Amino acid sequence: MHHFELKSGALHAEAVSLEALAQDVGTPAYVYSSATLTRHYAVLREAVDAHTAALGGPNGGEALIAYAVKANSNLSVLATLARLGCGADTVSEGEIRRALKAGVPASKIIFSGVGKTDAELGFAIDTGVRQINIESAAELDRLIAIAQDRGASPAIAIRVNPKIGAGGHAKITTGGEGDKFGVPVDEAMALYARASASPHVTPVGLACHIGSQITDLTPLEAAFRLLRSMTEELRAEGLSVERLDLGGGLGVPYVGADHASSIAASPAEYVAMAAGVLDGLNVEAAFEPGRLLAANAGILVSRVIQVTERADGRRFLVLDAAMNDLIRPAMYDAFHEVLPVRPRAGAPVAYDIVGPVCETGDTFARGRPMLPVEAGDLVIFAGAGAYGAVMASEYNSRPMVPEVLVDGERYAVIRPRPTLEEMLAREPMADWL
Ligand code: PLP
């Protein structure tokens, strides 16, 4: 469910005309809907709160929803979620600083990632984040040394590699045996015991994240069951396990005329499954959704530069958005529905939808049937709110794509497009040139 709809013959973001917005801000531009972000959070929060007995820890408290900042790290997006009480899952000092600046309290910030530097670990300790997720023995050793220097004992979880990979593409699968993430199960058990013996860290639980755009609950359930049995074993050894971080990964519908990603589960079904697995374990759960909250809360608006027709009948729809603005199709073969902002009458036409970047990979779709469009028309890429603007670059010296947040009738540019002069001014010339 989202708030990008046709009104008076043209697409709007909430109450804002995308035609008027594009006129003002220019294209390409990302546009996010506050109402959609809020709704997505509320749906998940409601689902989690329906299972406080199973997910809320020994005191039946609030299980944490820690938004995965990497999905869309714009400060206004984070602040929108922070005001609803959402926490943050972060993977760099930069992301921790973003979350703090957006109003997420340190007590709701989880620090994950396979390659945290010493400086970042020190910063996380000094900031007093809720928990540092440890991904290797070497990292634990470094953290212990850094914490000892500071006379601290930060809360940690051990991220487990469950040998269960899942997700919409090999490049977004993280829980498989050969993937770089997490500690293999046997090693994780030993590491937890070792950490428990150190006065310089405080192990509070286990963590797991097996992949992204997961459309079937089966692998997630298997991973959660593994976390449960590991918890029981660790407790049998006399060790304390209070929290389980269940990661993110639940898929979202990327739906179009020639494509419908099959979503096996709603957020409510997903949370109910987790509650069923953890029931009676008395742990406090944390969920780390990224895509689920942000993907369908954002679109990329683009203008048609031209339609190039070849003698063989092939039609290229050349847009002013390119792979540097939205890399998911080039990187993950990802599907995004492309829709005209003001649909024209006529039968659908098959287009190869491309951008202006000098790479054949700068192809968003091939032979995609859509309503006819003409040069100067506006189109949107649906479902572009997650892993879109965050991955944008200035490749081909195309200035960084701007971001806009809509809230009812108002909107704000929350990351401006630099002018070409500003883009060039960021590069000081070597003084010998
Ligand atoms: N948690 C961790 C540790 C991750 O690495 C990721 C994504 O890579 C997420 C959460 C969010 O995943 P998603 O956007 O699929 O919910």
JSON list of N, CA and C and ligand atoms in Angstrom, two decimals, residues 66-71 89-91 112-113 133 135 159 172 174 181 208-209 211-214 245-251 287-293 386-387, ligand 1:
[
{"chain": "A", "resi": 66, "resn": "ALA", "atom": "N", "xyz": [14.37, -1.88, 14.29]},
{"chain": "A", "resi": 66, "resn": "ALA", "atom": "CA", "xyz": [15.55, -1.05, 13.98]},
{"chain": "A", "resi": 66, "resn": "ALA", "atom": "C", "xyz": [15.66, -0.98, 12.46]},
{"chain": "A", "resi": 67, "resn": "TYR", "atom": "N", "xyz": [15.21, 0.13, 11.90]},
{"chain": "A", "resi": 67, "resn": "TYR", "atom": "CA", "xyz": [15.23, 0.32, 10.44]},
{"chain": "A", "resi": 67, "resn": "TYR", "atom": "C", "xyz": [16.67, 0.21, 9.91]},
{"chain": "A", "resi": 68, "resn": "ALA", "atom": "N", "xyz": [16.84, -0.57, 8.86]},
{"chain": "A", "resi": 68, "resn": "ALA", "atom": "CA", "xyz": [18.19, -0.73, 8.27]},
{"chain": "A", "resi": 68, "resn": "ALA", "atom": "C", "xyz": [18.50, 0.52, 7.45]},
{"chain": "A", "resi": 69, "resn": "VAL", "atom": "N", "xyz": [19.33, 1.37, 8.02]},
{"chain": "A", "resi": 69, "resn": "VAL", "atom": "CA", "xyz": [19.61, 2.70, 7.46]},
{"chain": "A", "resi": 69, "resn": "VAL", "atom": "C", "xyz": [20.14, 2.61, 6.03]},
{"chain": "A", "resi": 70, "resn": "LYS", "atom": "N", "xyz": [20.85, 1.51, 5.73]},
{"chain": "A", "resi": 70, "resn": "LYS", "atom": "CA", "xyz": [21.46, 1.40, 4.41]},
{"chain": "A", "resi": 70, "resn": "LYS", "atom": "C", "xyz": [20.41, 1.48, 3.30]},
{"chain": "A", "resi": 71, "resn": "ALA", "atom": "N", "xyz": [19.17, 1.11, 3.57]},
{"chain": "A", "resi": 71, "resn": "ALA", "atom": "CA", "xyz": [18.15, 1.07, 2.52]},
{"chain": "A", "resi": 71, "resn": "ALA", "atom": "C", "xyz": [17.85, 2.46, 1.99]},
{"chain": "A", "resi": 89, "resn": "ASP", "atom": "N", "xyz": [19.34, 0.18, 12.44]},
{"chain": "A", "resi": 89, "resn": "ASP", "atom": "CA", "xyz": [20.40, -0.80, 12.23]},
{"chain": "A", "resi": 89, "resn": "ASP", "atom": "C", "xyz": [21.42, -0.12, 11.33]},
{"chain": "A", "resi": 90, "resn": "THR", "atom": "N", "xyz": [22.67, -0.04, 11.78]},
{"chain": "A", "resi": 90, "resn": "THR", "atom": "CA", "xyz": [23.68, 0.76, 11.06]},
{"chain": "A", "resi": 90, "resn": "THR", "atom": "C", "xyz": [24.90, -0.10, 10.72]},
{"chain": "A", "resi": 91, "resn": "VAL", "atom": "N", "xyz": [25.65, 0.32, 9.71]},
{"chain": "A", "resi": 91, "resn": "VAL", "atom": "CA", "xyz": [26.83, -0.45, 9.31]},
{"chain": "A", "resi": 91, "resn": "VAL", "atom": "C", "xyz": [28.08, 0.40, 9.15]},
{"chain": "A", "resi": 112, "resn": "SER", "atom": "N", "xyz": [26.08, -3.09, 13.02]},
{"chain": "A", "resi": 112, "resn": "SER", "atom": "CA", "xyz": [26.41, -4.37, 12.35]},
{"chain": "A", "resi": 112, "resn": "SER", "atom": "C", "xyz": [27.53, -4.14, 11.34]},
{"chain": "A", "resi": 113, "resn": "GLY", "atom": "N", "xyz": [27.95, -5.21, 10.67]},
{"chain": "A", "resi": 113, "resn": "GLY", "atom": "CA", "xyz": [28.89, -5.07, 9.56]},
{"chain": "A", "resi": 113, "resn": "GLY", "atom": "C", "xyz": [30.14, -5.91, 9.73]},
{"chain": "A", "resi": 133, "resn": "ASN", "atom": "N", "xyz": [27.00, -5.84, 16.85]},
{"chain": "A", "resi": 133, "resn": "ASN", "atom": "CA", "xyz": [26.91, -7.21, 16.36]},
{"chain": "A", "resi": 133, "resn": "ASN", "atom": "C", "xyz": [28.27, -7.65, 15.83]},
{"chain": "A", "resi": 135, "resn": "GLU", "atom": "N", "xyz": [30.97, -10.01, 14.05]},
{"chain": "A", "resi": 135, "resn": "GLU", "atom": "CA", "xyz": [30.88, -10.90, 12.89]},
{"chain": "A", "resi": 135, "resn": "GLU", "atom": "C", "xyz": [32.07, -11.84, 12.74]},
{"chain": "A", "resi": 159, "resn": "ARG", "atom": "N", "xyz": [26.81, -12.38, 15.50]},
{"chain": "A", "resi": 159, "resn": "ARG", "atom": "CA", "xyz": [26.04, -12.65, 14.28]},
{"chain": "A", "resi": 159, "resn": "ARG", "atom": "C", "xyz": [26.41, -14.02, 13.75]},
{"chain": "A", "resi": 172, "resn": "ILE", "atom": "N", "xyz": [22.45, -10.37, -3.10]},
{"chain": "A", "resi": 172, "resn": "ILE", "atom": "CA", "xyz": [21.83, -9.87, -1.86]},
{"chain": "A", "resi": 172, "resn": "ILE", "atom": "C", "xyz": [21.47, -11.03, -0.92]},
{"chain": "A", "resi": 174, "resn": "THR", "atom": "N", "xyz": [22.94, -13.27, 2.07]},
{"chain": "A", "resi": 174, "resn": "THR", "atom": "CA", "xyz": [24.01, -13.03, 3.03]},
{"chain": "A", "resi": 174, "resn": "THR", "atom": "C", "xyz": [24.25, -14.18, 4.01]},
{"chain": "A", "resi": 181, "resn": "PHE", "atom": "N", "xyz": [29.40, -12.94, 5.64]},
{"chain": "A", "resi": 181, "resn": "PHE", "atom": "CA", "xyz": [28.77, -12.45, 6.86]},
{"chain": "A", "resi": 181, "resn": "PHE", "atom": "C", "xyz": [28.69, -13.50, 7.97]},
{"chain": "A", "resi": 208, "resn": "CYS", "atom": "N", "xyz": [21.19, -12.58, 13.31]},
{"chain": "A", "resi": 208, "resn": "CYS", "atom": "CA", "xyz": [21.18, -13.33, 12.05]},
{"chain": "A", "resi": 208, "resn": "CYS", "atom": "C", "xyz": [20.49, -12.48, 10.99]},
{"chain": "A", "resi": 209, "resn": "HIS", "atom": "N", "xyz": [21.04, -12.44, 9.79]},
{"chain": "A", "resi": 209, "resn": "HIS", "atom": "CA", "xyz": [20.36, -11.77, 8.66]},
{"chain": "A", "resi": 209, "resn": "HIS", "atom": "C", "xyz": [20.76, -12.56, 7.43]},
{"chain": "A", "resi": 211, "resn": "GLY", "atom": "N", "xyz": [19.49, -12.55, 4.14]},
{"chain": "A", "resi": 211, "resn": "GLY", "atom": "CA", "xyz": [19.39, -12.03, 2.78]},
{"chain": "A", "resi": 211, "resn": "GLY", "atom": "C", "xyz": [18.30, -11.00, 2.67]},
{"chain": "A", "resi": 212, "resn": "SER", "atom": "N", "xyz": [18.12, -10.51, 1.45]},
{"chain": "A", "resi": 212, "resn": "SER", "atom": "CA", "xyz": [17.17, -9.43, 1.22]},
{"chain": "A", "resi": 212, "resn": "SER", "atom": "C", "xyz": [16.21, -9.81, 0.09]},
{"chain": "A", "resi": 213, "resn": "GLN", "atom": "N", "xyz": [15.03, -9.19, 0.10]},
{"chain": "A", "resi": 213, "resn": "GLN", "atom": "CA", "xyz": [13.96, -9.50, -0.86]},
{"chain": "A", "resi": 213, "resn": "GLN", "atom": "C", "xyz": [13.63, -11.00, -0.80]},
{"chain": "A", "resi": 214, "resn": "ILE", "atom": "N", "xyz": [13.40, -11.46, 0.43]},
{"chain": "A", "resi": 214, "resn": "ILE", "atom": "CA", "xyz": [13.03, -12.86, 0.66]},
{"chain": "A", "resi": 214, "resn": "ILE", "atom": "C", "xyz": [11.51, -12.97, 0.54]},
{"chain": "A", "resi": 245, "resn": "ASP", "atom": "N", "xyz": [18.40, -10.90, 17.56]},
{"chain": "A", "resi": 245, "resn": "ASP", "atom": "CA", "xyz": [18.26, -9.94, 16.47]},
{"chain": "A", "resi": 245, "resn": "ASP", "atom": "C", "xyz": [17.96, -10.74, 15.21]},
{"chain": "A", "resi": 246, "resn": "LEU", "atom": "N", "xyz": [16.74, -10.61, 14.71]},
{"chain": "A", "resi": 246, "resn": "LEU", "atom": "CA", "xyz": [16.28, -11.48, 13.63]},
{"chain": "A", "resi": 246, "resn": "LEU", "atom": "C", "xyz": [16.58, -10.93, 12.23]},
{"chain": "A", "resi": 247, "resn": "GLY", "atom": "N", "xyz": [17.28, -9.80, 12.17]},
{"chain": "A", "resi": 247, "resn": "GLY", "atom": "CA", "xyz": [17.66, -9.23, 10.88]},
{"chain": "A", "resi": 247, "resn": "GLY", "atom": "C", "xyz": [16.45, -8.68, 10.14]},
{"chain": "A", "resi": 248, "resn": "GLY", "atom": "N", "xyz": [16.68, -8.39, 8.85]},
{"chain": "A", "resi": 248, "resn": "GLY", "atom": "CA", "xyz": [15.59, -7.89, 8.00]},
{"chain": "A", "resi": 248, "resn": "GLY", "atom": "C", "xyz": [15.36, -8.89, 6.89]},
{"chain": "A", "resi": 249, "resn": "GLY", "atom": "N", "xyz": [15.07, -8.39, 5.71]},
{"chain": "A", "resi": 249, "resn": "GLY", "atom": "CA", "xyz": [15.05, -9.28, 4.55]},
{"chain": "A", "resi": 249, "resn": "GLY", "atom": "C", "xyz": [13.70, -9.58, 3.94]},
{"chain": "A", "resi": 250, "resn": "LEU", "atom": "N", "xyz": [12.60, -9.27, 4.66]},
{"chain": "A", "resi": 250, "resn": "LEU", "atom": "CA", "xyz": [11.30, -9.63, 4.09]},
{"chain": "A", "resi": 250, "resn": "LEU", "atom": "C", "xyz": [11.09, -8.87, 2.78]},
{"chain": "A", "resi": 251, "resn": "GLY", "atom": "N", "xyz": [10.66, -9.60, 1.76]},
{"chain": "A", "resi": 251, "resn": "GLY", "atom": "CA", "xyz": [10.51, -9.02, 0.43]},
{"chain": "A", "resi": 251, "resn": "GLY", "atom": "C", "xyz": [9.28, -8.14, 0.32]},
{"chain": "A", "resi": 287, "resn": "PHE", "atom": "N", "xyz": [13.84, -6.56, 15.05]},
{"chain": "A", "resi": 287, "resn": "PHE", "atom": "CA", "xyz": [13.66, -6.72, 13.60]},
{"chain": "A", "resi": 287, "resn": "PHE", "atom": "C", "xyz": [14.41, -5.58, 12.91]},
{"chain": "A", "resi": 288, "resn": "GLU", "atom": "N", "xyz": [15.03, -5.90, 11.78]},
{"chain": "A", "resi": 288, "resn": "GLU", "atom": "CA", "xyz": [15.83, -4.89, 11.06]},
{"chain": "A", "resi": 288, "resn": "GLU", "atom": "C", "xyz": [15.34, -4.70, 9.63]},
{"chain": "A", "resi": 289, "resn": "PRO", "atom": "N", "xyz": [14.12, -4.25, 9.44]},
{"chain": "A", "resi": 289, "resn": "PRO", "atom": "CA", "xyz": [13.62, -4.11, 8.07]},
{"chain": "A", "resi": 289, "resn": "PRO", "atom": "C", "xyz": [14.19, -2.88, 7.38]},
{"chain": "A", "resi": 290, "resn": "GLY", "atom": "N", "xyz": [14.57, -3.02, 6.14]},
{"chain": "A", "resi": 290, "resn": "GLY", "atom": "CA", "xyz": [14.99, -1.87, 5.35]},
{"chain": "A", "resi": 290, "resn": "GLY", "atom": "C", "xyz": [13.99, -1.68, 4.22]},
{"chain": "A", "resi": 291, "resn": "ARG", "atom": "N", "xyz": [14.10, -2.60, 3.25]},
{"chain": "A", "resi": 291, "resn": "ARG", "atom": "CA", "xyz": [13.24, -2.55, 2.07]},
{"chain": "A", "resi": 291, "resn": "ARG", "atom": "C", "xyz": [11.75, -2.48, 2.41]},
{"chain": "A", "resi": 292, "resn": "LEU", "atom": "N", "xyz": [11.36, -3.25, 3.43]},
{"chain": "A", "resi": 292, "resn": "LEU", "atom": "CA", "xyz": [9.94, -3.34, 3.79]},
{"chain": "A", "resi": 292, "resn": "LEU", "atom": "C", "xyz": [9.35, -1.97, 4.12]},
{"chain": "A", "resi": 293, "resn": "LEU", "atom": "N", "xyz": [10.15, -1.12, 4.78]},
{"chain": "A", "resi": 293, "resn": "LEU", "atom": "CA", "xyz": [9.65, 0.20, 5.16]},
{"chain": "A", "resi": 293, "resn": "LEU", "atom": "C", "xyz": [9.81, 1.21, 4.02]},
{"chain": "A", "resi": 386, "resn": "ALA", "atom": "N", "xyz": [13.96, 2.16, -1.66]},
{"chain": "A", "resi": 386, "resn": "ALA", "atom": "CA", "xyz": [15.03, 1.44, -0.95]},
{"chain": "A", "resi": 386, "resn": "ALA", "atom": "C", "xyz": [16.14, 1.06, -1.92]},
{"chain": "A", "resi": 387, "resn": "TYR", "atom": "N", "xyz": [17.37, 1.24, -1.50]},
{"chain": "A", "resi": 387, "resn": "TYR", "atom": "CA", "xyz": [18.54, 0.89, -2.31]},
{"chain": "A", "resi": 387, "resn": "TYR", "atom": "C", "xyz": [18.50, 1.62, -3.67]},
{"chain": "B", "resi": 1, "resn": "PLP", "atom": "N1", "xyz": [20.10, -6.11, 8.62]},
{"chain": "B", "resi": 1, "resn": "PLP", "atom": "C1", "xyz": [21.30, -6.37, 8.09]},
{"chain": "B", "resi": 1, "resn": "PLP", "atom": "C2", "xyz": [22.41, -6.83, 8.97]},
{"chain": "B", "resi": 1, "resn": "PLP", "atom": "C3", "xyz": [21.51, -6.21, 6.71]},
{"chain": "B", "resi": 1, "resn": "PLP", "atom": "O1", "xyz": [22.70, -6.47, 6.17]},
{"chain": "B", "resi": 1, "resn": "PLP", "atom": "C4", "xyz": [20.43, -5.77, 5.90]},
{"chain": "B", "resi": 1, "resn": "PLP", "atom": "C5", "xyz": [20.58, -5.61, 4.43]},
{"chain": "B", "resi": 1, "resn": "PLP", "atom": "O2", "xyz": [21.52, -5.96, 3.80]},
{"chain": "B", "resi": 1, "resn": "PLP", "atom": "C6", "xyz": [19.20, -5.49, 6.50]},
{"chain": "B", "resi": 1, "resn": "PLP", "atom": "C7", "xyz": [19.07, -5.67, 7.86]},
{"chain": "B", "resi": 1, "resn": "PLP", "atom": "C8", "xyz": [18.03, -4.98, 5.73]},
{"chain": "B", "resi": 1, "resn": "PLP", "atom": "O3", "xyz": [17.58, -5.86, 4.74]},
{"chain": "B", "resi": 1, "resn": "PLP", "atom": "P1", "xyz": [16.23, -5.57, 4.00]},
{"chain": "B", "resi": 1, "resn": "PLP", "atom": "O4", "xyz": [16.33, -4.23, 3.37]},
{"chain": "B", "resi": 1, "resn": "PLP", "atom": "O5", "xyz": [16.11, -6.65, 3.00]},
{"chain": "B", "resi": 1, "resn": "PLP", "atom": "O6", "xyz": [15.14, -5.64, 5.02]}
]
